[in-house]
Amino acid sequence: MSAQQIRITGTVQGVGFRPTVWRLAREDGIRGNVWNDSDGVLIHAWGSAAALHHFVQRLRVESPPLARIDSVVCTPLDEENTPPESFHITESQTGKAGTAIAADAATCPECLAEIVDPNNRRYRYPFTNCTHCGPRLSIVRQIPYDRAHTSMAAFTQCPACQAEYADPADRRFHAQANGCAVCGPQLWLEDGEGKRHFAEAQTDAIETVAQLIRQGRIIAIKGIGGFHLACDAGCDDAVASLRQRKQRYHKAFALMARDVEMVEVYAGVDATEAALLHDCAAPIVVLNRSAERLAAAVAPGQQTLGFMLPYTPLHHLLMRELQRPIVLTSGNRSHEPQVTENEEARQRLDGIADYFLMHDRDIVTRLDDSVLRLADGQPRLLRRARGYAPQPMLLPEGFSDPGNILAMGAELKNTFCLLKPRQAILSQHIGDLEAAETYRDYRYNLQRYRQLFDFKPSLIAVDAHPDYLSTRLGHQIAADEAIPLIEVHHHHAHIAACMAEHGLPLECNKVLGVALDGLGYGNNAELWGGEFLLADYAGYQRLAHFRPVAMPGGTQAIHEPWRNTYAHLATALGWEQVSGRYSELELTAFLNRKPLASLQTMMEKGLNSPPASSAGRLFDAVAAALGICRDRSGFEGQAAIELEALAAPHFAGQREHAYGYEIDGECLSWAPLWSSLLDDLQTGVAPGMIAARFHLGVVSAVAQTAVRLCAEYGVQTVVLSGGVFQNRLLLEGVSQQLHEQGLEVLSPVAIPANDGSLSLGQAVVAAAMTL
């Protein structure tokens, strides 16, 4: 008889892994035991050499749906160990945290079948779950992932649930969120005065909520990772009222539909998108809208809709009562984080929600819904949160022992990253740190992750921008804990994050990184955003860039796109020429009503008008020229998003009319583009065609510059990243032209192209600089 110790690491706790081990061991005649510890799962196994080999092979192939095995290491077991008579599951052991926590997962088919079966004891129970689905990160307080370490510790299981929990043959064996209507979390409905309704009849509460939604009411619903605000997506008055109350006037609302068939009434869904909607991560999937109408205020100025399917039993039960989609947007006021606590909801959502559908299971970690979009043939994360975080990313070759690096992330769309040997743990989307409540949530989650993963950093990595709150906090932590700190340039981090995602080894050949975004710190405190970098993990060289243009008013230019239009026109062509030659344009008349003399003085004297090579500001300038978000942008990226929507229907038909550009040393100058655009405005070319010609011009400029630089520097791989590459027309156009020239093209897929991936880039750059 042979004896082996089998160490399995990865996402192997809270996913039914030990019962699978127990079942396979018994089927293969293996004796021994299995338990969770802080490094994952440990097995002591006795059997014939052939049986043990077969057992290990089956562990790799037949692991549970939510498990992810990173490594299986077999070592001989000390002969002094005595084999037990059979195979057993033993108690978890605590210690230094090293294992992964599974992400929250959508309701599995087995649980869904139970809640719709009148003969099942969990019929219509809205918190039904098992080891294959349900809450994970949102309820866990520490590792190992055992019930006592979750917010389910407050609920004592009834005999029937305890029997399931204790039976290795049951799929609810050690399902830490296990419960039923007798012993588990309870649901109730409150009105705006705090009066409870149906506290003892959860089904009636859900049916009543459906009736209230049909009547045009707004309901706050407590979910897995926080509260949502729900209303009938087909009711103009309800959606408009929600926008007004929530103070979210422009950004698209997320939608939930009962099933894919309901989604297909309102949006096109291909096979890949249908699979994404059904995925256990249950993200919001951005789809092209069809002719069937929902409320006008659901997604103003856009040709897409963001749909998700029910991912909890509560959602399934609710949507079975409704005949059309609902708006299901985060439960907060604009620019605040999603509410997670009942009393907090009563206070912060007062005046927004008419009723509150609440439950008594605490949410330990706030989780926003994740967002995906299909682009260039692949599903790409725009926001990585529920369903994905905190799934670790395996690091490429060469990063086996980087030490513990804490990367603080960016100011907008913040995430942070814990870099450990062989893996990086990227937090869920935190949000924009400019909002005080979000910054508090950021600090809370930093502390939570450090505790949860027993993480003591040996190095801090921050963005080079000194005024980012994340950078300031990183400096504070470094000083307080006497830890060295490394500043990482913004656009280098964008490129490095994509390199790491695609597995480029530490000692790889240099790539050409094309980083297009709104703003970020470059060399000598310059503001960059349209960059061509010769890069590896340890460093970069700036080869070319968009021509810097002043931002009159500084941050005001971000919020008021017309300022960028004027600055670009004045820089590219001169305002006197523009106002003379194009005096009859509505755009010219509009700008002449603005304080242009003051802006020109500011630009000439460098008064609160920093020059920026920003691709984002170029898109803002063109959008405003076409009348999109001209006076004010309601949210970051609105002008560019609406400009893309305007261009999309005309993109394929305008390829012969792409606007031009010039090369001025290292700069891409847009003077030809602006001349052509103004000519088109003057001759009455449709705005959609102008928007398409602009996109095609930028595609050609970026692709041609990249091809030229690759040839000049002997580079074969181009990395495309930065938030502007979330524009599908731009990403697909540039990628296609680069592929046609035989170049390898990498772009973010499993991480966002925007600043949500910046912390990963900071971490791997810092590691490369110290290894």
Coordinates of N, CA and C in Angstrom, one line a residue, residues 608-712:
N608 N -4.0 77.8 -15.2 CA -5.0 76.8 -14.9 C -5.5 76.1 -16.3
S609 N -4.5 75.9 -17.1 CA -4.8 75.3 -18.4 C -3.7 74.4 -18.8
P610 N -3.5 73.3 -18.0 CA -2.4 72.3 -18.3 C -2.6 71.7 -19.6
P611 N -1.5 71.6 -20.4 CA -1.5 70.8 -21.7 C -1.6 69.3 -21.4
A612 N -2.4 68.6 -22.2 CA -2.6 67.2 -22.0 C -2.7 66.5 -23.4
S613 N -2.0 65.4 -23.5 CA -2.0 64.6 -24.7 C -3.1 63.6 -24.7
S614 N -4.3 64.0 -24.2 CA -5.4 63.1 -23.8 C -6.2 62.7 -25.0
A615 N -6.4 61.4 -25.2 CA -7.3 60.9 -26.2 C -8.8 61.2 -25.7
G616 N -9.0 61.0 -24.5 CA -10.3 61.3 -23.9 C -10.8 62.7 -24.2
R617 N -9.9 63.7 -24.0 CA -10.3 65.1 -24.3 C -10.6 65.3 -25.8
L618 N -9.9 64.6 -26.6 CA -10.1 64.7 -28.1 C -11.5 64.2 -28.4
F619 N -11.9 63.1 -27.8 CA -13.3 62.6 -28.1 C -14.3 63.6 -27.5
D620 N -14.0 64.1 -26.3 CA -14.9 65.1 -25.8 C -15.1 66.3 -26.7
A621 N -14.0 66.8 -27.2 CA -14.0 68.0 -28.1 C -14.8 67.7 -29.4
V622 N -14.7 66.5 -30.0 CA -15.4 66.2 -31.2 C -16.9 66.0 -30.8
A623 N -17.2 65.4 -29.7 CA -18.6 65.2 -29.3 C -19.3 66.5 -29.1
A624 N -18.6 67.4 -28.4 CA -19.2 68.8 -28.2 C -19.4 69.5 -29.5
A625 N -18.5 69.3 -30.4 CA -18.6 70.0 -31.8 C -19.9 69.5 -32.5
L626 N -20.3 68.3 -32.2 CA -21.5 67.7 -32.8 C -22.7 67.9 -32.0
G627 N -22.6 68.7 -30.9 CA -23.7 69.0 -30.0 C -24.0 68.0 -28.9
I628 N -23.1 67.0 -28.7 CA -23.2 66.0 -27.6 C -22.6 66.5 -26.4
C629 N -23.4 66.5 -25.3 CA -22.8 67.0 -24.0 C -22.0 68.3 -24.1
R630 N -22.5 69.2 -24.9 CA -21.7 70.3 -25.2 C -21.4 71.2 -24.0
D631 N -22.5 71.5 -23.2 CA -22.3 72.4 -22.0 C -21.7 71.6 -20.9
R632 N -22.2 70.4 -20.6 CA -21.7 69.7 -19.4 C -21.9 68.2 -19.6
S633 N -20.9 67.4 -19.2 CA -21.0 66.0 -19.2 C -21.5 65.5 -17.9
G634 N -22.5 64.6 -17.9 CA -23.2 64.2 -16.7 C -22.4 63.1 -15.9
F635 N -21.5 62.4 -16.6 CA -20.7 61.4 -15.9 C -19.4 61.2 -16.8
E636 N -18.4 60.6 -16.2 CA -17.1 60.4 -16.8 C -17.3 59.5 -18.0
G637 N -16.9 60.0 -19.2 CA -17.0 59.2 -20.4 C -18.3 59.3 -21.2
Q638 N -19.3 60.1 -20.7 CA -20.6 60.2 -21.3 C -20.4 60.7 -22.8
A639 N -19.7 61.8 -23.0 CA -19.6 62.3 -24.3 C -19.0 61.3 -25.3
A640 N -18.0 60.6 -24.9 CA -17.4 59.6 -25.8 C -18.3 58.4 -26.1
I641 N -19.1 58.0 -25.0 CA -20.0 56.9 -25.2 C -21.1 57.3 -26.2
E642 N -21.7 58.5 -26.1 CA -22.7 58.9 -27.0 C -22.2 59.1 -28.4
L643 N -20.9 59.6 -28.5 CA -20.3 59.8 -29.8 C -20.1 58.4 -30.5
E644 N -19.7 57.4 -29.8 CA -19.6 56.1 -30.4 C -21.0 55.6 -30.8
A645 N -22.0 55.8 -30.0 CA -23.4 55.3 -30.4 C -23.8 56.0 -31.6
L646 N -23.5 57.3 -31.8 CA -23.9 58.1 -33.0 C -23.1 57.5 -34.2
A647 N -21.9 57.1 -34.0 CA -21.1 56.7 -35.2 C -21.4 55.3 -35.6
A648 N -21.8 54.4 -34.7 CA -21.8 53.0 -34.9 C -22.7 52.6 -36.2
P649 N -23.9 53.1 -36.4 CA -24.6 52.7 -37.6 C -24.0 53.1 -38.9
H650 N -23.1 54.0 -38.9 CA -22.5 54.5 -40.1 C -21.0 54.1 -40.3
F651 N -20.5 53.4 -39.4 CA -19.0 53.1 -39.3 C -18.5 52.4 -40.6
A652 N -19.2 51.3 -40.9 CA -18.8 50.5 -42.0 C -18.8 51.2 -43.3
G653 N -19.8 52.1 -43.5 CA -20.0 52.8 -44.8 C -19.2 54.0 -45.0
Q654 N -18.4 54.4 -44.0 CA -17.6 55.6 -44.2 C -16.1 55.4 -44.3
R655 N -15.7 54.2 -44.5 CA -14.2 53.9 -44.5 C -13.4 54.7 -45.5
E656 N -14.0 55.1 -46.6 CA -13.3 55.9 -47.6 C -13.2 57.4 -47.2
H657 N -13.9 57.7 -46.1 CA -13.9 59.2 -45.8 C -13.3 59.4 -44.4
A658 N -12.4 58.6 -44.0 CA -11.7 58.7 -42.7 C -10.9 60.1 -42.7
Y659 N -11.1 60.8 -41.6 CA -10.4 62.0 -41.4 C -8.8 61.8 -41.3
G660 N -8.1 62.8 -41.7 CA -6.6 62.6 -41.7 C -5.9 63.2 -40.4
Y661 N -4.6 63.0 -40.4 CA -3.8 63.5 -39.3 C -2.4 63.8 -39.8
E662 N -1.6 64.5 -39.0 CA -0.2 64.8 -39.4 C 0.7 64.3 -38.3
I663 N 2.0 64.0 -38.8 CA 3.0 63.6 -37.8 C 4.0 64.8 -37.7
D664 N 4.1 65.3 -36.5 CA 5.0 66.4 -36.2 C 6.0 66.0 -35.2
G665 N 7.1 65.4 -35.7 CA 8.1 64.9 -34.8 C 7.5 63.6 -34.1
E666 N 7.4 63.7 -32.8 CA 6.8 62.6 -32.1 C 5.3 62.7 -31.9
C667 N 4.7 63.8 -32.4 CA 3.3 64.1 -32.1 C 2.4 63.8 -33.3
L668 N 1.2 63.3 -32.9 CA 0.2 63.1 -33.9 C -0.7 64.4 -33.8
S669 N -0.7 65.1 -34.8 CA -1.5 66.4 -34.9 C -2.8 66.2 -35.6
W670 N -3.9 66.8 -35.1 CA -5.2 66.6 -35.6 C -5.7 67.7 -36.4
A671 N -4.9 68.6 -36.9 CA -5.3 69.7 -37.7 C -6.1 69.3 -39.0
P672 N -5.6 68.3 -39.7 CA -6.4 67.8 -40.9 C -7.8 67.3 -40.5
L673 N -7.8 66.6 -39.4 CA -9.1 66.1 -38.9 C -10.1 67.2 -38.6
W674 N -9.7 68.3 -38.0 CA -10.6 69.4 -37.6 C -11.0 70.1 -38.9
S675 N -10.1 70.3 -39.8 CA -10.5 71.0 -41.1 C -11.6 70.2 -41.8
S676 N -11.4 68.9 -41.9 CA -12.4 68.0 -42.6 C -13.7 68.0 -41.8
L677 N -13.6 68.0 -40.5 CA -14.9 67.9 -39.7 C -15.7 69.2 -39.9
L678 N -15.0 70.4 -39.8 CA -15.7 71.6 -40.0 C -16.3 71.8 -41.4
D679 N -15.5 71.3 -42.4 CA -16.0 71.3 -43.8 C -17.3 70.5 -43.9
D680 N -17.3 69.3 -43.2 CA -18.5 68.5 -43.3 C -19.7 69.1 -42.6
L681 N -19.4 69.8 -41.5 CA -20.5 70.5 -40.8 C -21.1 71.6 -41.7
Q682 N -20.2 72.3 -42.4 CA -20.6 73.4 -43.2 C -21.4 72.9 -44.4
T683 N -21.1 71.7 -44.9 CA -21.9 71.2 -46.1 C -23.1 70.4 -45.7
G684 N -23.3 70.3 -44.4 CA -24.5 69.6 -43.9 C -24.4 68.1 -43.9
V685 N -23.2 67.5 -43.8 CA -23.1 66.1 -43.6 C -23.7 65.7 -42.3
A686 N -24.4 64.5 -42.3 CA -25.1 64.1 -41.1 C -24.2 63.9 -39.9
P687 N -24.6 64.3 -38.7 CA -23.7 64.1 -37.5 C -23.2 62.6 -37.4
G688 N -24.0 61.6 -37.6 CA -23.6 60.3 -37.5 C -22.5 59.9 -38.4
M689 N -22.5 60.4 -39.7 CA -21.4 60.2 -40.6 C -20.2 60.9 -40.2
I690 N -20.3 62.1 -39.6 CA -19.1 62.8 -39.1 C -18.5 62.1 -38.0
A691 N -19.3 61.6 -37.1 CA -18.8 60.8 -35.9 C -18.1 59.5 -36.4
A692 N -18.6 58.9 -37.4 CA -18.0 57.7 -38.0 C -16.7 58.0 -38.6
R693 N -16.6 59.1 -39.4 CA -15.4 59.5 -40.1 C -14.3 59.9 -39.0
F694 N -14.7 60.5 -37.9 CA -13.8 60.8 -36.9 C -13.2 59.5 -36.3
H695 N -14.0 58.6 -36.0 CA -13.6 57.3 -35.4 C -12.6 56.6 -36.4
L696 N -13.0 56.6 -37.6 CA -12.1 55.9 -38.6 C -10.8 56.6 -38.8
G697 N -10.8 58.0 -38.6 CA -9.5 58.7 -38.7 C -8.6 58.4 -37.5
V698 N -9.2 58.3 -36.3 CA -8.4 57.9 -35.2 C -7.9 56.5 -35.3
V699 N -8.7 55.6 -35.8 CA -8.3 54.2 -36.0 C -7.1 54.2 -36.9
S700 N -7.1 54.9 -38.0 CA -6.0 54.9 -39.0 C -4.8 55.5 -38.4
A701 N -4.9 56.6 -37.7 CA -3.8 57.3 -37.1 C -3.1 56.4 -36.1
V702 N -3.8 55.8 -35.2 CA -3.3 54.9 -34.2 C -2.6 53.7 -34.8
A703 N -3.3 53.0 -35.7 CA -2.8 51.8 -36.3 C -1.6 52.1 -37.1
Q704 N -1.6 53.1 -38.0 CA -0.4 53.4 -38.8 C 0.8 53.8 -38.0
T705 N 0.6 54.6 -36.9 CA 1.7 55.0 -36.1 C 2.3 53.7 -35.4
A706 N 1.4 52.8 -34.9 CA 1.9 51.6 -34.3 C 2.7 50.7 -35.2
V707 N 2.2 50.6 -36.4 CA 2.9 49.8 -37.4 C 4.3 50.4 -37.7
R708 N 4.3 51.7 -37.9 CA 5.6 52.3 -38.2 C 6.6 52.2 -37.0
L709 N 6.1 52.3 -35.8 CA 7.0 52.2 -34.6 C 7.5 50.8 -34.4
C710 N 6.6 49.8 -34.7 CA 7.0 48.4 -34.5 C 8.1 48.1 -35.5
A711 N 8.0 48.5 -36.8 CA 9.0 48.3 -37.8 C 10.3 49.0 -37.4
E712 N 10.2 50.2 -36.9 CA 11.4 50.9 -36.5 C 12.2 50.3 -35.3

